[in-house]
Every structure is written in C-alpha cells, then in structure tokens.
Amino acid sequence: MEQKTSLVPQPELRRRFGGISDMTVWRWRKDGFLPPPTVIRRRNYWPENVVQKLLQGEPAGECSQGKAA
C-alpha cells in the first residue's frame, strides 16, 4: 500500500520559517539548505517530513525528493 506524503506549499514554508521572503527560499535552495521542491502546476512544494527536519535543525540532504508534473 502506498503511503501519502503531505506536501507543504512555498507560502506555508515561508510562514513556518518566520515569514521569510521568496528570495530567501531561492537562496536556501541555491545554497543546498533546502532540497529541490516538488513542482506541481508551476508551484513549489516540500514534503512535510523535510520541513519538520529543517525546523528541528537536521540537514535536509538525507531526505529523498521527487518531481511531479
């Protein structure tokens, strides 16, 4: 049975990190702090477990990430 992963949209990710800007999200992705997002209809999403690990100070590099159409 396939387990569904909850996805966090970029506006929610920004809010959870204290209201950071889109530019900060871009820089974090460029610097490797954030893994590449799953893109659905040209919008960025991250798995809930990745966001939780980052909020707890754990590296996100250990989280696998896929792409969606």
Coordinates of N, CA, C and O in Angstrom, one line a residue:
M1 N 0.8 -1.2 0.0 CA 0.0 0.0 0.0 C 0.9 1.3 0.0 O 1.8 1.3 0.8
E2 N 0.6 2.2 -0.9 CA 1.3 3.4 -1.0 C 0.9 4.4 0.1 O -0.2 4.6 0.3
Q3 N 1.9 5.0 0.8 CA 1.7 6.0 1.8 C 1.7 7.4 1.2 O 2.6 7.7 0.5
K4 N 0.7 8.2 1.5 CA 0.6 9.5 1.0 C 1.5 10.4 1.9 O 1.5 10.4 3.1
T5 N 2.2 11.3 1.2 CA 3.1 12.3 1.9 C 2.4 13.6 1.8 O 2.0 14.1 0.7
S6 N 2.3 14.3 2.9 CA 1.7 15.6 3.0 C 2.7 16.6 2.4 O 3.9 16.6 2.7
L7 N 2.3 17.5 1.5 CA 3.1 18.5 0.9 C 2.9 19.9 1.5 O 1.7 20.2 1.7
V8 N 3.9 20.6 1.7 CA 3.9 22.0 2.2 C 4.1 22.9 1.1 O 5.2 22.9 0.5
P9 N 3.2 23.8 0.7 CA 3.4 24.8 -0.3 C 4.4 25.9 0.1 O 4.6 26.1 1.3
Q10 N 5.0 26.5 -0.8 CA 6.0 27.5 -0.5 C 5.5 28.6 0.4 O 6.2 29.0 1.3
P11 N 4.3 29.2 0.2 CA 3.8 30.2 1.2 C 3.8 29.7 2.6 O 4.1 30.4 3.6
E12 N 3.4 28.5 2.8 CA 3.3 27.9 4.2 C 4.7 27.7 4.7 O 5.0 27.9 5.9
L13 N 5.6 27.2 3.8 CA 7.0 27.0 4.2 C 7.6 28.4 4.7 O 8.2 28.4 5.8
R14 N 7.3 29.4 3.9 CA 7.8 30.8 4.3 C 7.3 31.2 5.7 O 8.0 31.7 6.5
R15 N 6.0 30.9 5.9 CA 5.4 31.3 7.2 C 6.0 30.5 8.3 O 6.3 31.1 9.4
R16 N 6.2 29.2 8.2 CA 6.8 28.4 9.2 C 8.2 28.8 9.6 O 8.6 28.5 10.7
F17 N 8.9 29.4 8.7 CA 10.3 29.8 8.9 C 10.3 31.3 9.3 O 11.3 32.0 9.2
G18 N 9.2 31.8 9.8 CA 9.2 33.2 10.4 C 8.9 34.3 9.4 O 9.3 35.4 9.6
G19 N 8.3 33.9 8.3 CA 7.9 35.0 7.3 C 9.0 35.3 6.4 O 9.2 36.5 6.0
I20 N 9.9 34.4 6.0 CA 11.0 34.6 5.1 C 10.5 35.0 3.7 O 9.3 34.7 3.4
S21 N 11.3 35.6 2.9 CA 10.9 36.1 1.6 C 11.1 34.9 0.6 O 11.8 33.9 0.8
D22 N 10.5 35.1 -0.6 CA 10.7 34.2 -1.7 C 12.2 34.2 -2.1 O 12.7 33.1 -2.5
M23 N 12.8 35.3 -2.0 CA 14.3 35.4 -2.3 C 15.1 34.5 -1.4 O 16.0 33.9 -1.8
T24 N 14.7 34.5 -0.1 CA 15.4 33.7 0.9 C 15.2 32.2 0.6 O 16.2 31.5 0.6
V25 N 14.0 31.8 0.2 CA 13.8 30.4 -0.2 C 14.7 30.1 -1.4 O 15.3 29.0 -1.4
W26 N 14.8 31.0 -2.4 CA 15.6 30.8 -3.6 C 17.1 30.6 -3.1 O 17.8 29.7 -3.6
R27 N 17.5 31.5 -2.2 CA 18.9 31.4 -1.8 C 19.2 30.1 -1.0 O 20.2 29.5 -1.2
W28 N 18.3 29.7 -0.2 CA 18.4 28.5 0.6 C 18.5 27.3 -0.4 O 19.2 26.3 -0.1
R29 N 17.7 27.3 -1.4 CA 17.7 26.2 -2.4 C 19.1 26.2 -3.1 O 19.7 25.2 -3.3
K30 N 19.5 27.4 -3.5 CA 20.8 27.5 -4.2 C 22.0 27.1 -3.4 O 22.9 26.4 -3.8
D31 N 21.9 27.4 -2.1 CA 23.0 27.0 -1.1 C 22.9 25.6 -0.6 O 23.7 25.1 0.2
G32 N 21.8 24.9 -1.0 CA 21.7 23.5 -0.5 C 21.0 23.3 0.8 O 20.9 22.2 1.3
F33 N 20.6 24.4 1.5 CA 19.8 24.2 2.7 C 18.5 23.6 2.5 O 18.1 22.7 3.3
L34 N 17.8 24.0 1.5 CA 16.5 23.4 1.1 C 16.8 22.4 -0.1 O 17.5 22.8 -1.1
P35 N 16.2 21.2 -0.1 CA 16.3 20.4 -1.3 C 15.4 20.9 -2.4 O 14.5 21.8 -2.2
P36 N 15.6 20.4 -3.6 CA 14.7 20.9 -4.7 C 13.3 20.6 -4.4 O 13.0 19.5 -3.8
P37 N 12.4 21.4 -4.8 CA 11.0 21.2 -4.4 C 10.3 20.2 -5.4 O 10.8 20.0 -6.5
T38 N 9.2 19.7 -5.1 CA 8.3 19.0 -6.0 C 7.5 20.1 -6.7 O 6.9 21.0 -6.0
V39 N 7.5 20.1 -8.0 CA 6.8 21.2 -8.7 C 5.5 20.6 -9.3 O 5.5 19.6 -10.0
I40 N 4.4 21.2 -8.9 CA 3.1 20.8 -9.4 C 2.4 22.1 -9.9 O 2.2 23.0 -9.2
R41 N 2.1 22.0 -11.2 CA 1.4 23.2 -11.8 C 2.2 24.5 -11.6 O 1.6 25.5 -11.2
R42 N 3.5 24.4 -11.7 CA 4.4 25.5 -11.6 C 4.4 26.1 -10.2 O 4.8 27.3 -10.0
R43 N 4.0 25.4 -9.2 CA 4.1 25.8 -7.8 C 5.0 24.8 -7.0 O 5.1 23.6 -7.3
N44 N 5.8 25.4 -6.0 CA 6.8 24.6 -5.3 C 6.2 24.0 -4.0 O 5.5 24.7 -3.3
Y45 N 6.5 22.7 -3.8 CA 6.0 22.1 -2.6 C 7.2 21.2 -2.0 O 8.0 20.7 -2.7
W46 N 7.2 21.1 -0.7 CA 8.2 20.2 0.0 C 7.4 19.3 0.9 O 6.4 19.6 1.5
P47 N 7.9 18.0 1.0 CA 7.3 17.1 1.9 C 7.3 17.5 3.4 O 8.3 18.2 3.8
E48 N 6.2 17.3 4.1 CA 6.1 17.7 5.5 C 7.3 17.2 6.3 O 7.8 17.9 7.1
N49 N 7.8 15.9 6.1 CA 8.9 15.4 6.9 C 10.2 16.2 6.6 O 10.9 16.4 7.6
V50 N 10.4 16.7 5.4 CA 11.6 17.5 5.1 C 11.5 18.8 5.9 O 12.4 19.3 6.5
V51 N 10.3 19.5 5.8 CA 10.1 20.8 6.5 C 10.3 20.6 8.0 O 11.0 21.4 8.7
Q52 N 9.8 19.5 8.6 CA 9.9 19.3 10.0 C 11.4 19.0 10.4 O 11.8 19.6 11.4
K53 N 12.1 18.3 9.6 CA 13.6 18.1 9.9 C 14.3 19.4 9.9 O 15.2 19.7 10.7
L54 N 14.0 20.2 8.9 CA 14.7 21.5 8.8 C 14.4 22.4 10.0 O 15.3 23.1 10.5
L55 N 13.1 22.4 10.4 CA 12.7 23.2 11.6 C 13.4 22.7 12.8 O 13.7 23.5 13.8
Q56 N 13.7 21.4 12.9 CA 14.4 20.9 14.1 C 15.9 21.0 14.0 O 16.7 20.6 14.8
G57 N 16.4 21.6 12.9 CA 17.9 21.8 12.7 C 18.6 20.6 12.1 O 19.8 20.6 12.1
E58 N 17.9 19.6 11.6 CA 18.5 18.5 10.9 C 18.8 18.8 9.5 O 18.0 19.6 8.8
P59 N 19.8 18.3 8.9 CA 20.1 18.5 7.5 C 19.1 17.9 6.6 O 18.6 16.8 6.8
A60 N 18.7 18.6 5.5 CA 17.7 18.0 4.6 C 18.3 17.2 3.5 O 17.6 16.5 2.8
G61 N 19.6 17.1 3.4 CA 20.3 16.3 2.4 C 20.0 14.8 2.5 O 20.1 14.1 1.5
E62 N 19.6 14.4 3.7 CA 19.3 13.0 3.8 C 17.9 12.6 3.4 O 17.5 11.4 3.4
C63 N 17.1 13.6 3.0 CA 15.7 13.3 2.6 C 15.7 13.2 1.1 O 16.2 14.0 0.3
S64 N 15.1 12.1 0.6 CA 14.9 12.0 -0.9 C 13.8 12.9 -1.4 O 12.8 13.1 -0.7
Q65 N 13.9 13.3 -2.6 CA 12.9 14.2 -3.2 C 12.6 13.8 -4.6 O 13.5 13.6 -5.4
G66 N 11.3 13.8 -4.9 CA 10.9 13.5 -6.3 C 10.3 14.7 -7.0 O 10.0 15.7 -6.4
K67 N 10.1 14.6 -8.3 CA 9.4 15.6 -9.0 C 8.1 15.1 -9.5 O 7.9 13.9 -9.8
A68 N 7.1 16.0 -9.6 CA 5.8 15.6 -10.1 C 5.4 16.6 -11.3 O 6.0 17.7 -11.4
A69 N 4.5 16.2 -12.1 CA 4.2 17.0 -13.3 C 3.2 18.1 -12.9 O 2.4 18.1 -12.0

